[in-house]
PDB file of C-alpha atoms and ligand atoms in Angstrom:
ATOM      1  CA  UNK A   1     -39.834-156.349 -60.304  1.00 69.00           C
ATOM      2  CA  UNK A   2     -43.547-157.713 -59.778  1.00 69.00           C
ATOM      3  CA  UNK A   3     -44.179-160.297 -61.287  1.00 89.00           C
ATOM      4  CA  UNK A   4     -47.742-159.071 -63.309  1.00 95.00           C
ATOM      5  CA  UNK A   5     -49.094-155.126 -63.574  1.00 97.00           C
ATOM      6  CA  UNK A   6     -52.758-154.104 -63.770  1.00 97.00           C
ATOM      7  CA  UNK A   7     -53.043-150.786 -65.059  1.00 97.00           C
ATOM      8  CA  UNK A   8     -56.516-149.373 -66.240  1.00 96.00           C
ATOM      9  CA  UNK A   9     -57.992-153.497 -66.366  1.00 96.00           C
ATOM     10  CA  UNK A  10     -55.004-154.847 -69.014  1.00 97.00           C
ATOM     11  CA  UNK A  11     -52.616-157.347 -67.446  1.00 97.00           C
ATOM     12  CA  UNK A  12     -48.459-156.664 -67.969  1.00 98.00           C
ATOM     13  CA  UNK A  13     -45.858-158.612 -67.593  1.00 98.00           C
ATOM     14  CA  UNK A  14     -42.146-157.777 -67.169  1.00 98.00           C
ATOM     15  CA  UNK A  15     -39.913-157.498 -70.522  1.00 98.00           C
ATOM     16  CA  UNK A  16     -36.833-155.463 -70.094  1.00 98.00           C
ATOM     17  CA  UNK A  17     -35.047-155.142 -66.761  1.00 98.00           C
ATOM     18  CA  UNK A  18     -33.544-151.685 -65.362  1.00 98.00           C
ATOM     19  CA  UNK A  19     -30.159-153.321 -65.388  1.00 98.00           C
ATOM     20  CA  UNK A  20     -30.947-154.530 -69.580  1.00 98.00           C
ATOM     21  CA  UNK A  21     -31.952-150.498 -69.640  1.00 98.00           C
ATOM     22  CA  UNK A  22     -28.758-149.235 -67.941  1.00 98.00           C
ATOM     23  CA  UNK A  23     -26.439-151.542 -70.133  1.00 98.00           C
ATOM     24  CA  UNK A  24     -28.245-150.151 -73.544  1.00 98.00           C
ATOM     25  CA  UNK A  25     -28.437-146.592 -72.476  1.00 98.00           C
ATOM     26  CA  UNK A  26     -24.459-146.753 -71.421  1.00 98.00           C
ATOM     27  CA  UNK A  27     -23.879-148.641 -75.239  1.00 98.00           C
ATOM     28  CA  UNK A  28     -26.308-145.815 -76.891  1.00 98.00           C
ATOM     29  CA  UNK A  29     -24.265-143.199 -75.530  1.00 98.00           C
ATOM     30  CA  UNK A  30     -21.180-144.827 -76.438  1.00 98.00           C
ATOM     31  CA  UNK A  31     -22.063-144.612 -79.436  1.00 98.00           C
ATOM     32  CA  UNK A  32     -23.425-141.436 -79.662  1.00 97.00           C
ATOM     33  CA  UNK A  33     -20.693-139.408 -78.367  1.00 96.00           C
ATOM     34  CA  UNK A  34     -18.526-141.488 -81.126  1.00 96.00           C
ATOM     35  CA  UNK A  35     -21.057-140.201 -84.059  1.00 96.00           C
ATOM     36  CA  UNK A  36     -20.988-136.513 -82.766  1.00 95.00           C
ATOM     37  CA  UNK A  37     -18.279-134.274 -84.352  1.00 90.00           C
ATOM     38  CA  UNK A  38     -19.045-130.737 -81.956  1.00 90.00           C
ATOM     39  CA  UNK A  39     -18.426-131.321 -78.812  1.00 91.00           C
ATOM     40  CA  UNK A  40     -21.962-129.000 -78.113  1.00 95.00           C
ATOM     41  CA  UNK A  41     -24.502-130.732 -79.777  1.00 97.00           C
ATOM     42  CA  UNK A  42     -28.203-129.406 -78.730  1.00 97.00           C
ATOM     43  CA  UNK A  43     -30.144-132.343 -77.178  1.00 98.00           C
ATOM     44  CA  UNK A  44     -33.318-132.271 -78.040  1.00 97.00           C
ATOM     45  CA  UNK A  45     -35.790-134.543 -75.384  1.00 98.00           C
ATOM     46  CA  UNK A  46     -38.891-135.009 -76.600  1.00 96.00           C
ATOM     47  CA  UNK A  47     -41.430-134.826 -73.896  1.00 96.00           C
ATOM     48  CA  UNK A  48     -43.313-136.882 -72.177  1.00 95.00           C
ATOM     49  CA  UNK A  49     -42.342-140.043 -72.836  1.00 97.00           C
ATOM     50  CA  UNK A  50     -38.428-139.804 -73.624  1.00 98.00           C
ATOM     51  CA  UNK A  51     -37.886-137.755 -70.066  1.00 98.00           C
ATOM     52  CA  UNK A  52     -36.239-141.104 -68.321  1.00 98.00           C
ATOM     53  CA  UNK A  53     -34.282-142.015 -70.997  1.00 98.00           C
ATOM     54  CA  UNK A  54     -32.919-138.125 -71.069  1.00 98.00           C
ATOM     55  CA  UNK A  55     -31.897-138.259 -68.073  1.00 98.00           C
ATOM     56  CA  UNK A  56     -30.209-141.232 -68.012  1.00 98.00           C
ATOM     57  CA  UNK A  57     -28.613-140.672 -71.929  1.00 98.00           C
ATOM     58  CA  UNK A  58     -27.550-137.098 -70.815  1.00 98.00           C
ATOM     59  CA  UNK A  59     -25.941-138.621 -67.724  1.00 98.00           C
ATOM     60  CA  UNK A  60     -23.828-141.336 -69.823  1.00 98.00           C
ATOM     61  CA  UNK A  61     -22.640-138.599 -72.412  1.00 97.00           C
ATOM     62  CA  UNK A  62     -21.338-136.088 -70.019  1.00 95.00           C
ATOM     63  CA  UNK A  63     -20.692-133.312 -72.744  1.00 97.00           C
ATOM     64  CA  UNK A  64     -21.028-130.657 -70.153  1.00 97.00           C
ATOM     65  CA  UNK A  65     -21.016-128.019 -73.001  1.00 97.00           C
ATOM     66  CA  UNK A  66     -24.352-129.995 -74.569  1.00 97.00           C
ATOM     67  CA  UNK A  67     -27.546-127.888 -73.794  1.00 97.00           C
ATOM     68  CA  UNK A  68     -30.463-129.901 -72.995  1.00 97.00           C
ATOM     69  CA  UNK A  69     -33.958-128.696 -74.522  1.00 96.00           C
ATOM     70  CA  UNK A  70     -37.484-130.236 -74.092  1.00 96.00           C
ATOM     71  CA  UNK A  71     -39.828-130.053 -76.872  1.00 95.00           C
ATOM     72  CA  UNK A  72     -43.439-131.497 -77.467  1.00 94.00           C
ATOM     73  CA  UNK A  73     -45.930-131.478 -80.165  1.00 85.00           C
ATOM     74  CA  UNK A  74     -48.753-129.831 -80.693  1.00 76.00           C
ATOM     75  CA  UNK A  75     -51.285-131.594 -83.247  1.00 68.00           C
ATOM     76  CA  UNK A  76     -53.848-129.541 -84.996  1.00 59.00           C
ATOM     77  CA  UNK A  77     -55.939-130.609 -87.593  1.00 50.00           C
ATOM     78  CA  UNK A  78     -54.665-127.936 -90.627  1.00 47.00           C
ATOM     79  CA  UNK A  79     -56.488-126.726 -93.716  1.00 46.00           C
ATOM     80  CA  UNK A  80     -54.051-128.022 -95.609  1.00 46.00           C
ATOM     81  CA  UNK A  81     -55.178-131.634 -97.456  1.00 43.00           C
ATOM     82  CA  UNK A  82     -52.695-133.564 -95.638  1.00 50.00           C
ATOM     83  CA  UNK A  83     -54.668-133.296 -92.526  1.00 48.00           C
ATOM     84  CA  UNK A  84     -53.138-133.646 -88.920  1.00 63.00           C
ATOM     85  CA  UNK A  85     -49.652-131.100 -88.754  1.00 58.00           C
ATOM     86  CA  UNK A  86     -47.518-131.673 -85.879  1.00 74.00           C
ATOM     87  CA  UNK A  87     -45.415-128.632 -84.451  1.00 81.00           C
ATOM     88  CA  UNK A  88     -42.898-128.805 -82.590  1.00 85.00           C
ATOM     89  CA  UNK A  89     -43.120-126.325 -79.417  1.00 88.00           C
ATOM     90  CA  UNK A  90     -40.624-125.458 -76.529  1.00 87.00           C
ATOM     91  CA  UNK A  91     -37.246-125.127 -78.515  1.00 92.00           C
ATOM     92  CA  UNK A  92     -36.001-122.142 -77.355  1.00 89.00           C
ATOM     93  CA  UNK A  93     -32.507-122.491 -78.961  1.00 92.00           C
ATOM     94  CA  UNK A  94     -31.562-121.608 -81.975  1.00 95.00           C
ATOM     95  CA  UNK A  95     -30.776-124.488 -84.290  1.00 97.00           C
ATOM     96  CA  UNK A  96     -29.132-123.234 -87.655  1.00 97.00           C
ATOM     97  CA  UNK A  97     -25.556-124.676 -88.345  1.00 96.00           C
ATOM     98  CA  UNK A  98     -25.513-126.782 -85.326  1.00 96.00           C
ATOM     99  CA  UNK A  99     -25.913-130.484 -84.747  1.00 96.00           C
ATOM    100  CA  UNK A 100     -29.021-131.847 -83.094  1.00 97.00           C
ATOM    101  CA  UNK A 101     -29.828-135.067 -81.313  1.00 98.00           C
ATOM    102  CA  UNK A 102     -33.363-136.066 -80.777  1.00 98.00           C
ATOM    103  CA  UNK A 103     -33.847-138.150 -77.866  1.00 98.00           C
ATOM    104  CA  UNK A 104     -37.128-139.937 -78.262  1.00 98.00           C
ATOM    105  CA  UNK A 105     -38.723-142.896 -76.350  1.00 97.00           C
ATOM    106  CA  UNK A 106     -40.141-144.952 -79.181  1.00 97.00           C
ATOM    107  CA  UNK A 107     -40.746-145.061 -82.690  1.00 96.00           C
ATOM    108  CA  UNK A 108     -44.117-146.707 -83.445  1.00 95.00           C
ATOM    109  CA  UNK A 109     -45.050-146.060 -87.333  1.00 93.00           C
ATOM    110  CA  UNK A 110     -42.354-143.269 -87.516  1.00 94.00           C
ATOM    111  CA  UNK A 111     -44.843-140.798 -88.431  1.00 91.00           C
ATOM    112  CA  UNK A 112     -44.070-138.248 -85.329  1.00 91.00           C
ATOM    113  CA  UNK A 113     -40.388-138.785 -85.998  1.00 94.00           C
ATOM    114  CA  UNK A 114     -40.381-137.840 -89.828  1.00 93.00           C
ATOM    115  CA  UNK A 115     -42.414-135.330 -89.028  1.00 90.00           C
ATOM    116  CA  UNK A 116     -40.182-133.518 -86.724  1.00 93.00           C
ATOM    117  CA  UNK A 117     -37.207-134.087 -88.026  1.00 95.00           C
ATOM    118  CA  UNK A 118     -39.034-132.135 -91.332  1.00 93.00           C
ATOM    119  CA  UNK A 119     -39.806-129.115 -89.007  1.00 91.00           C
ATOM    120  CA  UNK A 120     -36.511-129.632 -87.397  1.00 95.00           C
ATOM    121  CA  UNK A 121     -34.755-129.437 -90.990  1.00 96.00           C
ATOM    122  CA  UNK A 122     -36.232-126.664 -91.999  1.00 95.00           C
ATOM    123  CA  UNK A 123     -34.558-124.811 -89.134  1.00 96.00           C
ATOM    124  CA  UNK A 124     -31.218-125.149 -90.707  1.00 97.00           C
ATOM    125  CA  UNK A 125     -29.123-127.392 -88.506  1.00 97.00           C
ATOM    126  CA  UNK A 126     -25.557-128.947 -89.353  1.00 96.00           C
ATOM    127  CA  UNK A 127     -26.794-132.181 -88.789  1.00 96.00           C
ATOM    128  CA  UNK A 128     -29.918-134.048 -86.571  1.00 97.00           C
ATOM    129  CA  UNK A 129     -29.142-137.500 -85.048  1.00 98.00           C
ATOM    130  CA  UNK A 130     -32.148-139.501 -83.968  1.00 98.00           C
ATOM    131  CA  UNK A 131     -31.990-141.949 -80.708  1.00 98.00           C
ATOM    132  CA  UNK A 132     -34.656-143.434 -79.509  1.00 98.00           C
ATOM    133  CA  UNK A 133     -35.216-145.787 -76.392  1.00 98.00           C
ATOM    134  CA  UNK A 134     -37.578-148.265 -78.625  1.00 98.00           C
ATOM    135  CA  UNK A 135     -37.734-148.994 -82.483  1.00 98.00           C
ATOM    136  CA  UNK A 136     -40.300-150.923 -83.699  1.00 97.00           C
ATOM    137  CA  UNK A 137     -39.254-152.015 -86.909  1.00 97.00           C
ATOM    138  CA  UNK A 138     -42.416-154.254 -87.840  1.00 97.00           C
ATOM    139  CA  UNK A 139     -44.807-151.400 -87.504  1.00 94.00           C
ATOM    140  CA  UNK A 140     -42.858-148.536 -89.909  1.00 94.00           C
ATOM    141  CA  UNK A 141     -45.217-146.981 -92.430  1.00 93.00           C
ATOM    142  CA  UNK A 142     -42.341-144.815 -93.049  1.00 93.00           C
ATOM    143  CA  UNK A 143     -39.526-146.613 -93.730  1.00 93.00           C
ATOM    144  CA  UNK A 144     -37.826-144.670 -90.821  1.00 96.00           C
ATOM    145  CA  UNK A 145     -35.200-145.837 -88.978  1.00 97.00           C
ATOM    146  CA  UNK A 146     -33.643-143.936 -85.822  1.00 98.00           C
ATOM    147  CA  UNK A 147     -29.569-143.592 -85.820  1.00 98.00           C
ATOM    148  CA  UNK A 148     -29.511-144.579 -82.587  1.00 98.00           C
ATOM    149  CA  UNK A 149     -31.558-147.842 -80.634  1.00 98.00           C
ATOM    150  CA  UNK A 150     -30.913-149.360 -77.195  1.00 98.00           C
ATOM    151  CA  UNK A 151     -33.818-152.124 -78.507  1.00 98.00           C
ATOM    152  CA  UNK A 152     -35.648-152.896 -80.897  1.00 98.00           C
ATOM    153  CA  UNK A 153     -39.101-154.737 -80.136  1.00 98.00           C
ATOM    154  CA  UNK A 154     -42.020-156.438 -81.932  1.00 98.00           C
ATOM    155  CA  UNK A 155     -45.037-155.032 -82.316  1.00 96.00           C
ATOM    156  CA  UNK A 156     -46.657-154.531 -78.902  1.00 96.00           C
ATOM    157  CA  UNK A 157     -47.727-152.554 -76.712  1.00 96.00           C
ATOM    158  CA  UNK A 158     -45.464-151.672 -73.896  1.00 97.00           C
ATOM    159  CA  UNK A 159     -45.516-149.190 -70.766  1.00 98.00           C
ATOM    160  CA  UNK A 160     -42.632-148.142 -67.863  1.00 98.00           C
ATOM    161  CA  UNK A 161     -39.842-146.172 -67.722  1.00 98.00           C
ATOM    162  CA  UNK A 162     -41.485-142.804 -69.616  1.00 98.00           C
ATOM    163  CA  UNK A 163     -44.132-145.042 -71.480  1.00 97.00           C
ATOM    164  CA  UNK A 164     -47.793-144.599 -70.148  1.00 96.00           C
ATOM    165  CA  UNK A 165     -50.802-145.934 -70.434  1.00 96.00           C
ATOM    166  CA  UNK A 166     -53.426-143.197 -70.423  1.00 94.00           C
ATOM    167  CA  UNK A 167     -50.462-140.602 -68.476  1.00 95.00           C
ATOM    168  CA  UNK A 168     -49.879-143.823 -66.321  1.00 97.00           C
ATOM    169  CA  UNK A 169     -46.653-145.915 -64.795  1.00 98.00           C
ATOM    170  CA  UNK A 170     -44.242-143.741 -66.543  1.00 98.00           C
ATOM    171  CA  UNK A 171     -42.325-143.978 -63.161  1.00 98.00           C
ATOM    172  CA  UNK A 172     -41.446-147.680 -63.687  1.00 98.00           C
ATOM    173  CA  UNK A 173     -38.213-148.603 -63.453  1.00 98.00           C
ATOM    174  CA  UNK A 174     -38.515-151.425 -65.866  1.00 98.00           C
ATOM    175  CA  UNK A 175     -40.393-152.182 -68.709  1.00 98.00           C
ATOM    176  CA  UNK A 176     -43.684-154.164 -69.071  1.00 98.00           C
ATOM    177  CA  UNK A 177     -45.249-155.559 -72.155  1.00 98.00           C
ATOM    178  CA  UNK A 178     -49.215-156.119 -72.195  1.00 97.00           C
ATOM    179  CA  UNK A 179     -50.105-159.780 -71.942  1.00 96.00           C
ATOM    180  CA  UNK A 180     -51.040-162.104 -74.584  1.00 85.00           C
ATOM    181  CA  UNK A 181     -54.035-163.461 -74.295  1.00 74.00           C
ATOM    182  CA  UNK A 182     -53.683-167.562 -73.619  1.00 59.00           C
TER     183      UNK A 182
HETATM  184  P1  IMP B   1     -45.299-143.101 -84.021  1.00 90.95           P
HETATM  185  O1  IMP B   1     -45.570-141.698 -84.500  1.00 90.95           O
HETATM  186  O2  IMP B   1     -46.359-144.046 -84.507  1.00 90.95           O
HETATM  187  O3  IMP B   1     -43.905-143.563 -84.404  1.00 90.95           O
HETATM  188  O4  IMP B   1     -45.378-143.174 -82.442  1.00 90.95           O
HETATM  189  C1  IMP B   1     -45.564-142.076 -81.690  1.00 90.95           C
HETATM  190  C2  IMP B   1     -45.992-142.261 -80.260  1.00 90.95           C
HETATM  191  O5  IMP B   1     -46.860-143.363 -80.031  1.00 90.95           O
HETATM  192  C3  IMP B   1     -44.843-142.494 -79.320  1.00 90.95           C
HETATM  193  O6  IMP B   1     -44.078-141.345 -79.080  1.00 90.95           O
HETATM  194  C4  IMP B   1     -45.605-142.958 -78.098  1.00 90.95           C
HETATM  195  O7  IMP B   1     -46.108-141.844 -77.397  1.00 90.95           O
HETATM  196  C5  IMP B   1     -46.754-143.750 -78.678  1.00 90.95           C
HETATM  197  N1  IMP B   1     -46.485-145.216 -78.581  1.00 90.95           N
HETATM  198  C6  IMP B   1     -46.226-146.063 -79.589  1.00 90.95           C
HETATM  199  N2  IMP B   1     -46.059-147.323 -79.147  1.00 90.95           N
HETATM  200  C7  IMP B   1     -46.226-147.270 -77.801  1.00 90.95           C
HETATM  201  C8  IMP B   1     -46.171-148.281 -76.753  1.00 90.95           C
HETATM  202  O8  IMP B   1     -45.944-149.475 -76.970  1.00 90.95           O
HETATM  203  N3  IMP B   1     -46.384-147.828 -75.478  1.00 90.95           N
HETATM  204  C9  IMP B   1     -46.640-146.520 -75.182  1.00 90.95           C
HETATM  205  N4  IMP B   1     -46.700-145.548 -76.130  1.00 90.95           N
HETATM  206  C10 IMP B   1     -46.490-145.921 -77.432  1.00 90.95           C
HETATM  207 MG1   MG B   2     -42.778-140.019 -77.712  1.00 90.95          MG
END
């Protein structure tokens, strides 16, 4: 692990090992597989970002009869008075009566995530199960909190591991937090 990261002129500095990672992804789907009561959820990974984490989650769950779909959003400012819509685009299963499992890489304000999981409900599933990579509690303007968290963080602003900075260093193994200024 180096021991400081300049991407696009900010300075990072290591935070969570890959080892830290493997432990909390193995504990996430520990308890994940526990929580599920079909032995076929649909996995849901939400693209870009949560693509490591998949991979590693889907890996650690083995439910070979699970099928793996990648969604993304599409934002679009909508006539509508509430402003920015989110959509959710690429599932190509059908969702009614089953049980879903969003794998995201962080929750920030928990805006995306309450957002999708309202498009998501509307779709008629048995149940949807939220697991994210990274919570961060202290910045919730929604009260949201994900079923599932390998850790939760303060506050800042952290890249590797699916995380970019502008589409950057998502291939870190590890994660990196930006710098505080001395
Ligand atoms: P939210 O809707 O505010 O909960 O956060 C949505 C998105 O913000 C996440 O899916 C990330 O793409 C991005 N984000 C929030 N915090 C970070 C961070 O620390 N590093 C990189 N991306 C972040
Ligand atoms: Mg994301």
């Amino acid at each position: 692990m180096e021991k400081e990261l300049k991407v696009n002129g900010l300075t990072f500095v290591p935070y969570i090992t890959e080892d830290e990672i493997s432990r909390q992804v193995k504990r996430v789907a520990g308890e994940l597989r526990d929580s599920l009561t079909d032995p076929d959820p649909i996995l849901l990974c939400v693209l870009n970002g949560a693509f490591m984490f998949a991979a590693d989650l889907v890996r650690e769950l083995g439910l070979n009869d699970a099928k793996i779909n990648f969604v993304r959003y599409s934002s679009y400012s909508g006539t509508s008075s509430t402003g920015n819509v989110k959509e959710i685009i690429g599932l190509t299963e059908d969702i009614k009566d089953r049980d879903v499992v969003i794998i995201e890489d962080i929750v920030d304000t928990g805006l995306t995530a309450q957002h999708m999981i309202e498009d998501l409900t509307k779709k008629g599933p048995k149940s949807i199960r939220f697991a994210t990579l990274l919570h961060k509690p202290e910045s919730s303007k929604t009260g949201f909190v994900p079923d599932h968290i390998a850790f939760s963080i303060p506050p800042k602003f952290i890249i590797g591991y699916g995380l970019d900075l502008d589409g950057k260093v998502r291939n870190l193994k590890d994660i990196y937090v930006i710098k505080e200024e001395d």
